[in-house]
XYZ file of C-alpha atoms in Angstrom:
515
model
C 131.808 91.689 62.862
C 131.690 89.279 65.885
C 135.001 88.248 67.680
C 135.135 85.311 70.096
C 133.967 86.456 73.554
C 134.640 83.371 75.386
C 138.052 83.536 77.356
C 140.052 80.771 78.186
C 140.762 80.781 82.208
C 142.608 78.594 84.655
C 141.810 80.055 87.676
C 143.559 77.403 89.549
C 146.680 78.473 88.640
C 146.319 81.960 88.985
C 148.466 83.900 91.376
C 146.007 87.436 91.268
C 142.532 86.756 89.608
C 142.078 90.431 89.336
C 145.084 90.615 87.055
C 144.273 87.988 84.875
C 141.021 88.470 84.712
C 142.213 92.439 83.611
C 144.676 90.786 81.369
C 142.171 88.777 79.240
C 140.049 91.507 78.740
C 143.083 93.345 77.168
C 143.548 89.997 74.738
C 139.767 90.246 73.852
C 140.337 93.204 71.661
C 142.677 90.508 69.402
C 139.920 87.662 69.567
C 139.796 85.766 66.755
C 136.620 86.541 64.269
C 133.389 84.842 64.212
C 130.570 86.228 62.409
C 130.341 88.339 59.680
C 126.982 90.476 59.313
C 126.461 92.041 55.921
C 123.100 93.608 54.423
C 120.767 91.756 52.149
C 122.507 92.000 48.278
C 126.263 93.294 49.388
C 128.180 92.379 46.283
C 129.823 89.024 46.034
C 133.074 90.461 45.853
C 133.202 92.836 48.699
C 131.269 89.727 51.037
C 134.113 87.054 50.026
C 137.228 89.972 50.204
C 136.013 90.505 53.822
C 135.373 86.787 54.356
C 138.778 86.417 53.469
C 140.237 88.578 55.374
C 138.735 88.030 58.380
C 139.549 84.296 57.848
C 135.734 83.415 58.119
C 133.774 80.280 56.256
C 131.510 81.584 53.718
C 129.150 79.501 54.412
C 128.553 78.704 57.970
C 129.902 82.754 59.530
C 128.134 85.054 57.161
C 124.965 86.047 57.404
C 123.072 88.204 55.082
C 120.715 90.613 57.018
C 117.166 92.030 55.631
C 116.773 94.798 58.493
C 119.072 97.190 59.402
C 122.952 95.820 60.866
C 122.598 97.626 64.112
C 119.215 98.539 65.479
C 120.478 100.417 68.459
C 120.930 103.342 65.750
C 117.502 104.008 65.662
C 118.025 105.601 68.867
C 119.147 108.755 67.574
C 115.956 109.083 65.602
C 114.331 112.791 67.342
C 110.082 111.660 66.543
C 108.507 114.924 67.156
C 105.722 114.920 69.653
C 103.157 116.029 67.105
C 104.779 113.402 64.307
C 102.166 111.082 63.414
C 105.250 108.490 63.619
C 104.699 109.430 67.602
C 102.352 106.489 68.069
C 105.746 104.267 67.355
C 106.619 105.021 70.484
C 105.715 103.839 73.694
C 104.407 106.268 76.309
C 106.351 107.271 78.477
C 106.188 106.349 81.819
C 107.766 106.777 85.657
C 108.105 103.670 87.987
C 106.030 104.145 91.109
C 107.772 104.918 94.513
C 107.815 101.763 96.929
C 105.581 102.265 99.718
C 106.840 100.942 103.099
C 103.088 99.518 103.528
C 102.837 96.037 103.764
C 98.863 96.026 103.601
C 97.524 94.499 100.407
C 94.515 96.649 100.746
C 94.718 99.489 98.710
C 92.150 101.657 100.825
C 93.247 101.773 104.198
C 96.866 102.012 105.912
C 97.260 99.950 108.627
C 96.804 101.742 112.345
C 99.747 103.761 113.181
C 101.670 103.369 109.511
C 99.842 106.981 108.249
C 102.950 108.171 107.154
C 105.289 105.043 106.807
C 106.604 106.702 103.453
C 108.590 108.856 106.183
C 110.101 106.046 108.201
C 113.345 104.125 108.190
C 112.787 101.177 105.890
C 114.322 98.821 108.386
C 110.998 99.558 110.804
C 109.465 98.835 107.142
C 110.903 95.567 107.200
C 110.398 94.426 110.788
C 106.576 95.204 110.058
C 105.964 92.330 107.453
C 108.299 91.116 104.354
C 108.297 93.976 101.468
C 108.229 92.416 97.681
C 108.900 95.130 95.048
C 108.380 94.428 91.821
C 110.260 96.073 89.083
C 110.287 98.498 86.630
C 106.867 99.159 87.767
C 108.508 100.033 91.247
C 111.134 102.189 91.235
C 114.457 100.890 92.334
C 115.841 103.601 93.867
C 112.781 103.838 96.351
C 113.325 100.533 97.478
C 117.422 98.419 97.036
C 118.838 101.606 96.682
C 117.149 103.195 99.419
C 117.904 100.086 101.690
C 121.429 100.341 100.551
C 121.574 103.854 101.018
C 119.727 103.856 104.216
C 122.387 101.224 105.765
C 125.229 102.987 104.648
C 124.582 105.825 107.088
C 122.447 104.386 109.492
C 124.627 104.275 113.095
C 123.522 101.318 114.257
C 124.360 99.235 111.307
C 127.435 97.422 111.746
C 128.311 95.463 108.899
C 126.813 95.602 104.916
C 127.491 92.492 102.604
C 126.778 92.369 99.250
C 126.980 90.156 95.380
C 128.030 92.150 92.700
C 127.328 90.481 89.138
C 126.626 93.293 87.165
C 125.929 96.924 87.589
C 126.009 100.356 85.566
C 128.546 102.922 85.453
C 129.281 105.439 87.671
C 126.847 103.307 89.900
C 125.221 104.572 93.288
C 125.255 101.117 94.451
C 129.129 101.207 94.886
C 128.755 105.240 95.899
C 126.674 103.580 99.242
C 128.883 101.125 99.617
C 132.399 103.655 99.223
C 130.062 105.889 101.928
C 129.641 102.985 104.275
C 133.260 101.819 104.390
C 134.316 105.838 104.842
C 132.016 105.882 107.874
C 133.878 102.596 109.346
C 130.948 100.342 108.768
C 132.468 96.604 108.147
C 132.186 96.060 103.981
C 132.193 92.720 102.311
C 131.431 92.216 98.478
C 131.780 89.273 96.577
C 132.354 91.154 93.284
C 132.008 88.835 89.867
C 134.829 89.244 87.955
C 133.997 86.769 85.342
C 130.842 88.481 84.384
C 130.923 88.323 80.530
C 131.606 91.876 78.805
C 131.616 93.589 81.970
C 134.559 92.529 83.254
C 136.419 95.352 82.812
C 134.506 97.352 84.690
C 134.118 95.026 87.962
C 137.725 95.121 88.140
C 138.112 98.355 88.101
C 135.032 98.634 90.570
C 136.841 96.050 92.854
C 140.160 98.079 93.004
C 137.926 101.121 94.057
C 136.308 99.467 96.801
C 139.692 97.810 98.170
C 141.428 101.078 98.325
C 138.366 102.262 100.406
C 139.126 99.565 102.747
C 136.352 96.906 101.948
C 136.559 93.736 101.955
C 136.524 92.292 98.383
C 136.182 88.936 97.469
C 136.159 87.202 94.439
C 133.906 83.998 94.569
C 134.848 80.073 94.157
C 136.896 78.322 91.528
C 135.138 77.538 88.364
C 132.065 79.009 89.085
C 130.510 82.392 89.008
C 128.770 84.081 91.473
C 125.084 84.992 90.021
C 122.980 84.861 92.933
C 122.045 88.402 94.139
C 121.560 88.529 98.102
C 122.745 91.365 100.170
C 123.032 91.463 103.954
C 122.587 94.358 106.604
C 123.568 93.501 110.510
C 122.010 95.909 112.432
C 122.685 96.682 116.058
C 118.281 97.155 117.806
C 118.705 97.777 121.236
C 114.508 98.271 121.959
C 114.423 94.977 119.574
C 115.063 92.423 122.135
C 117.875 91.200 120.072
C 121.358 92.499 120.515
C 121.749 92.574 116.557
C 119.476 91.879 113.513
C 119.808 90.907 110.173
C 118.169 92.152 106.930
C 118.221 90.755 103.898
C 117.215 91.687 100.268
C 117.245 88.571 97.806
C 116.434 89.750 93.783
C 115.865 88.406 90.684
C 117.509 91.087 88.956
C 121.095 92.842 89.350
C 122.020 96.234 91.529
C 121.637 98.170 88.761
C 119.420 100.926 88.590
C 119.585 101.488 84.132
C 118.469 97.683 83.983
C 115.872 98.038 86.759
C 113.979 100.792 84.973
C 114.031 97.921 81.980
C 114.173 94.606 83.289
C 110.962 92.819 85.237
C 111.816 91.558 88.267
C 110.930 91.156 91.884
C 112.916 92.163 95.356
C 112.244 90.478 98.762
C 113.323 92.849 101.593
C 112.914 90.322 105.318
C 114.242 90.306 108.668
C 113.627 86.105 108.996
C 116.277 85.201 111.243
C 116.200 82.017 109.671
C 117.211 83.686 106.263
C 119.691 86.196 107.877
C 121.664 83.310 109.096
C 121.152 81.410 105.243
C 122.669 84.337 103.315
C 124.885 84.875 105.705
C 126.477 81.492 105.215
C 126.332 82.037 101.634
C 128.539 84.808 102.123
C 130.800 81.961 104.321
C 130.888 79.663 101.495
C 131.718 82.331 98.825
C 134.578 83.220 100.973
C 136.077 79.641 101.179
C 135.494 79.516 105.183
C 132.558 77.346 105.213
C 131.189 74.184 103.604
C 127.366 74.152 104.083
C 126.901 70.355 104.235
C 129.269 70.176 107.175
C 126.118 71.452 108.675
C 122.981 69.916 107.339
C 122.407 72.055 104.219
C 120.874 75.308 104.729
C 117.563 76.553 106.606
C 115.090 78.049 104.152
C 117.379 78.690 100.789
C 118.070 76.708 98.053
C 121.642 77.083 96.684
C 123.378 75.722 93.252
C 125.534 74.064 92.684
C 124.858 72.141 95.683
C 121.667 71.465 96.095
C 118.838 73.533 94.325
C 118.449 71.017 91.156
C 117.940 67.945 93.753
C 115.394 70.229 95.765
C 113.389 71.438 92.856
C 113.714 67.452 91.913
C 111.972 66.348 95.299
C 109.357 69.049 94.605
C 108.496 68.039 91.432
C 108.084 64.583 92.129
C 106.205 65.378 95.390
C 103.346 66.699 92.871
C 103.694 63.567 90.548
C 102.852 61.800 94.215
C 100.017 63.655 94.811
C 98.316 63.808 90.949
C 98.721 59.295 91.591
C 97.121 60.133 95.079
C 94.197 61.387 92.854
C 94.881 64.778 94.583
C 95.486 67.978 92.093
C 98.754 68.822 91.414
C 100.696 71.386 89.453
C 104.061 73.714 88.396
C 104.295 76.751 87.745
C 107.851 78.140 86.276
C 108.746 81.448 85.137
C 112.583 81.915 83.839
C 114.682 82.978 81.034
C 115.331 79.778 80.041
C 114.962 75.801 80.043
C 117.297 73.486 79.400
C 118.139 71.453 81.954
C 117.719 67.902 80.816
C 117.075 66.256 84.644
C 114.617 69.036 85.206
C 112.902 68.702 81.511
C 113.068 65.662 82.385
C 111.128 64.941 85.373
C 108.218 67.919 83.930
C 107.626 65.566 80.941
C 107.199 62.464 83.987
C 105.259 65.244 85.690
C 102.966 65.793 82.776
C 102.627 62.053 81.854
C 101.532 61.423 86.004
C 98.510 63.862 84.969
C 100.529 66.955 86.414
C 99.298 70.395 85.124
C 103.282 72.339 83.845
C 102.997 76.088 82.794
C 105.978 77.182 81.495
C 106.832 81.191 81.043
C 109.898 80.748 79.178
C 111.204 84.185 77.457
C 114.252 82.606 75.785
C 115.345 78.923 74.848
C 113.265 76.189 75.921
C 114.019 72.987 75.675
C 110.271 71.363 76.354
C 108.022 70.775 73.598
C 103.924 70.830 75.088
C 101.241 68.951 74.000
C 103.123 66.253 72.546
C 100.861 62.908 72.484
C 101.635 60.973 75.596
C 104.651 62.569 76.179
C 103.659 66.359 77.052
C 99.763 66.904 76.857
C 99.683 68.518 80.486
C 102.040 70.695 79.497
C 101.954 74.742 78.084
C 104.447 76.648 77.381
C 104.485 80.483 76.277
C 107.248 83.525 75.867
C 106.262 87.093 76.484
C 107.998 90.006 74.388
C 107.006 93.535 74.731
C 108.230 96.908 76.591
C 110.590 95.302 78.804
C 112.466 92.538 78.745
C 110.707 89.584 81.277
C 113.715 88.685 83.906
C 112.124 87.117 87.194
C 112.817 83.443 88.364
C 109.927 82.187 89.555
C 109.071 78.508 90.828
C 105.196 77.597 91.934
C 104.314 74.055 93.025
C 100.972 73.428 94.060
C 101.627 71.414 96.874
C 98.248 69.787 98.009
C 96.480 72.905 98.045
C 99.278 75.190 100.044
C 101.055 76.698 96.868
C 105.191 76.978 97.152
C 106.406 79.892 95.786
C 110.129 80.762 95.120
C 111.941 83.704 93.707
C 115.265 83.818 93.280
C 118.435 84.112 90.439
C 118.617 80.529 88.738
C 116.902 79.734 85.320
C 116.488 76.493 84.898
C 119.090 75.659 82.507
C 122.272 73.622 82.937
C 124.610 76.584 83.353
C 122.354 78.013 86.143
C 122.039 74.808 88.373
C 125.740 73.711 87.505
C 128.329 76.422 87.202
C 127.319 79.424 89.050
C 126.362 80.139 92.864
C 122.372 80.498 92.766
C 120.200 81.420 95.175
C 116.270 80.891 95.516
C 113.921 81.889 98.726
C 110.284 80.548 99.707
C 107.947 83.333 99.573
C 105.874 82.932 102.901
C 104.286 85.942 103.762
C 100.569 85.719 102.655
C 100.764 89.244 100.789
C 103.468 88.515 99.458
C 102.292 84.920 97.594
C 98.694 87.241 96.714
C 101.037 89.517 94.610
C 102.798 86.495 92.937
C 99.429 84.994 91.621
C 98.139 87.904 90.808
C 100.440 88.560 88.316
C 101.743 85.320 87.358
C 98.173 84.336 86.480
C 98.177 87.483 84.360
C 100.988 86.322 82.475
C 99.499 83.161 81.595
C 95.874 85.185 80.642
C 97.735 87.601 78.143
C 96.443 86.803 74.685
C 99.770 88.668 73.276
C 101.948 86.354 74.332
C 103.675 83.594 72.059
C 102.407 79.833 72.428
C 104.442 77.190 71.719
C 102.821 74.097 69.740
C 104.408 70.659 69.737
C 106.934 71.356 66.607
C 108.880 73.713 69.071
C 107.220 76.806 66.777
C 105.461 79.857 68.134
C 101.866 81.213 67.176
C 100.354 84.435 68.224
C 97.923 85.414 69.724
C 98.044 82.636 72.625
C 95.739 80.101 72.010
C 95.387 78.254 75.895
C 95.129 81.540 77.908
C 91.235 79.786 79.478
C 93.354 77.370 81.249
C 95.089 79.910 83.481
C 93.204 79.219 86.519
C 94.416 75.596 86.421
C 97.821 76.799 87.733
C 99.260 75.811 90.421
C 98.287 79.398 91.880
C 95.243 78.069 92.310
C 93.418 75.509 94.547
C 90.495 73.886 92.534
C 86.928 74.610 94.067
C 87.842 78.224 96.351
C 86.960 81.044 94.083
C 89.366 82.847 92.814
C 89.488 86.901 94.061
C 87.647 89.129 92.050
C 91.057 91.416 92.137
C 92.673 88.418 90.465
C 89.980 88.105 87.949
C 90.371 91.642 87.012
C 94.241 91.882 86.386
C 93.919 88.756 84.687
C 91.322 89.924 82.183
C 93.090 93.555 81.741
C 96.157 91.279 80.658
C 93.962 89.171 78.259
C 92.448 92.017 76.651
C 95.910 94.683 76.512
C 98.913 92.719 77.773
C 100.417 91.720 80.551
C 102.967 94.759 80.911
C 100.268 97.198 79.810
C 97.795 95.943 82.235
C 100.554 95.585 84.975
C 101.435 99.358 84.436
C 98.037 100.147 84.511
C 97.406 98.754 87.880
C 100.589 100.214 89.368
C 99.954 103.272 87.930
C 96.060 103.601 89.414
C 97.114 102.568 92.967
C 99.673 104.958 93.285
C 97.151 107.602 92.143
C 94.350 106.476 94.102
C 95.856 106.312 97.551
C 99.616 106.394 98.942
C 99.772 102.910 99.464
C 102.352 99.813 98.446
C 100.216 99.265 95.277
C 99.658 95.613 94.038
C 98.992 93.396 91.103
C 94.587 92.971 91.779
């Protein structure tokens, strides 16, 4: 049985959020049923005494299920290693350590970095931006180990950090307890409202408060989703009295979900973004309104202003496809639903606008609808783990815009939760994002979407990945890219991604890359 997860809060007139928040989760345990699972041919009799019962419409809240009620159970199942029931199984497999080397060249380290897998990650970071992508990099060699590293470091000052979800008995709030003990200065904007995990932020956020952090609990009516955390570091050789760090995910601080989830980590010392997520951190905190001030430098940030910005970018290509120049999108998300950004992809498509759409989950787009959505392709990959980055790519007259960042694009997202998106700007960093976004698009595994809003598999369009907006029509594209991108056409995306991970870190002791 189901009960109704959705609480009713007025967090206006609250007097303690943590309380009521703590409260409702006590009440959920008397929620009012929903849904009634019961296996294929459960007699009548036992289906309607339940229904009944749990005061439940026979019709529209039971559902009869062919497979077995809780699949999770299969868990438990031992498969010895010699079983020929083995091959069920997948492999196992290790995420590689993050190397601190920001070379994409997977041969050579770059003069003086021999042993950079031996040095503070913050010289890391002041070498060139660091993307990590996960599960096939380990999380605890790279957010945890920046956390980690901070939270005992002497010169760093002041740690500030979104919680939205994370596991139990979590390191990430062990570093952050550590830090606060050693009288570092200890903000976190812990979620509260963070469905079925809200009793355990509260009972995280009472822990850190007794430790003498700072804990904060986010703005009225909106959650806080975005996941940014900020280290001020006092670099005396540095020129610069203090620096900022920042890391900016896709994914949560948690390291069970890391090992499952794909996502991707920025780790930067941009001023320009230090001073961005640090006003984030303002505005979550009620002492700042960023439009007072122009908007901010580099992010983009929902509510405010990251619909309207992804808006302007989109029609910036439909400019530029009536210019006769090429033009093209790229999104990768969860989900699509936004109707002003659906929206303005099917005027995008119509202007002769090349849309690829990596959509896991709902979609609200239908491609390769006559003159409505012919431009457009859309495609949801299932397999190992479960496909969690945010990624935006606009062609942009030949100079492709990439962002990472929290937000799908769905209403929800761009509406009702603090979001937060970065530029990718580093050239490594953008090689790594075609690389394997263009293998995502090449993987003949994945499911295609026709113009009923059904699936078909294998994908039937995976030839027109190189008209992405990854790529700039007449340069050739790397032989590296070619390569991951045929790997992924002929195994899988996360198979061939694994591979290549796998074979770097092998091979030499460098930060390996999608190629």
């Amino acid at each position: 049985v189901t009960r109704n997860a959705e609480l009713e809060r007025h967090e206006d007139e609250a007097e303690d959020l943590l309380e009521m928040i703590a409260e409702e989760v006590r009440e959920r345990m008397f929620a009012p049923f929903v849904r009634l699972e019961v296996l294929q041919g459960t007699p009548n009799d036992l289906v309607n005494l339940l229904t009944n019962e749990l005061e439940l419409n026979a019709e529209r809240d039971v559902y009869h299920i062919e497979s077995l009620l809780d699949l999770s159970d299969l868990k438990s199942l031992k498969i010895p290693a010699d079983s020929h029931l083995s091959k069920l199984k997948y492999p196992r497999y290790a995420p590689v350590p993050m190397s601190t080397n920001p070379s994409s060249t997977p041969v050579s380290e770059p003069e003086g970095a021999a042993s950079n897998r031996g040095e503070s990650i913050f010289d890391s970071i002041s070498r060139s931006d660091i993307l990590v992508h996960h599960p096939y990099e380990s999380f605890e060699s790279s957010t945890l180990r920046f956390l980690e590293e901070a939270s005992t470091d002497p010169d760093v000052l002041a740690i500030k950090t979104t919680v939205y979800r994370t596991s139990n008995d979590s390191p990430v709030i062990e570093a952050l307890l550590e830090a606060a003990e050693r009288r570092k200065e200890v903000a976190v904007l812990m979620e509260l409202k963070a469905r079925f995990d809200e009793a355990r932020n509260v009972s995280y956020a009472q822990e850190l408060e007794a430790a003498g952090c700072s804990v904060a609990y986010g703005l009225i009516g909106l959650k806080t989703h975005c996941k940014c955390m900020l280290v001020v570091r006092r670099e005396r050789d540095s020129g610069v009295a203090l620096k900022t760090y920042v890391h900016i995910g896709t994914g949560n601080y948690n390291p069970v979900t890391a090992g499952l989830y794909s996502d991707f980590s920025l780790f930067s010392c941009d001023p320009e973004l230090g001073r961005d997520v640090m006003d984030v951190f303002k505005h979550l905190t009620g002492l700042h309104k960023q439009d007072a001030v122009g908007g901010y430098r580099k992010l983009l940030v929902a509510p405010a202003y990251m619909r309207q910005q992804f808006v302007e970018m989109i029609e910036r290509e439909i400019e530029n496809a009536k210019a006769g120049r090429h033009a093209a999108i790229l999104v990768k998300v969860n989900g699509l639903d936004d109707r002003v950004l659906v929206s303005k992809l099917y005027e995008a498509s119509q202007a002769n606008v090349r849309v690829d759409c990596i959509v896991r989950g709902m979609c609200r787009l239908r491609p390769g609808v006559e003159g409505v959505s012919e431009n457009i392709r859309v495609i949801s990959v299932l397999g190992r783990f479960l496909e969690h980055h945010r990624v935006a790519v606009f062609h942009n007259d030949g100079d492709p815009a990439y962002f990472i960042g929290s937000a799908d694009w769905m209403a929800r997202n761009l509406s009702r939760r603090v979001e937060v998106a970065t530029p990718m700007e580093d050239p490594k960093t953008k090689e790594t994002l075609c690389d394997t976004l263009s293998s995502y698009l090449s993987d003949r595994n994945a499911w295609e979407m026709m113009p009923d809003g059904t699936y078909r598999q294998p994908a039937t369009r995976c030839e027109e990945s190189s008209l992405s907006a990854c790529f700039v029509p007449g340069e050739k594209i790397r032989e590296e890219t070619k390569r991951i991108m045929k790997a992924a056409e002929e195994g899988g995306v996360q198979a061939a991604l694994l591979m290549e991970y796998h074979e770097f870190d092998r091979s030499h002791q460098t930060r390996p890359r999608p190629r």
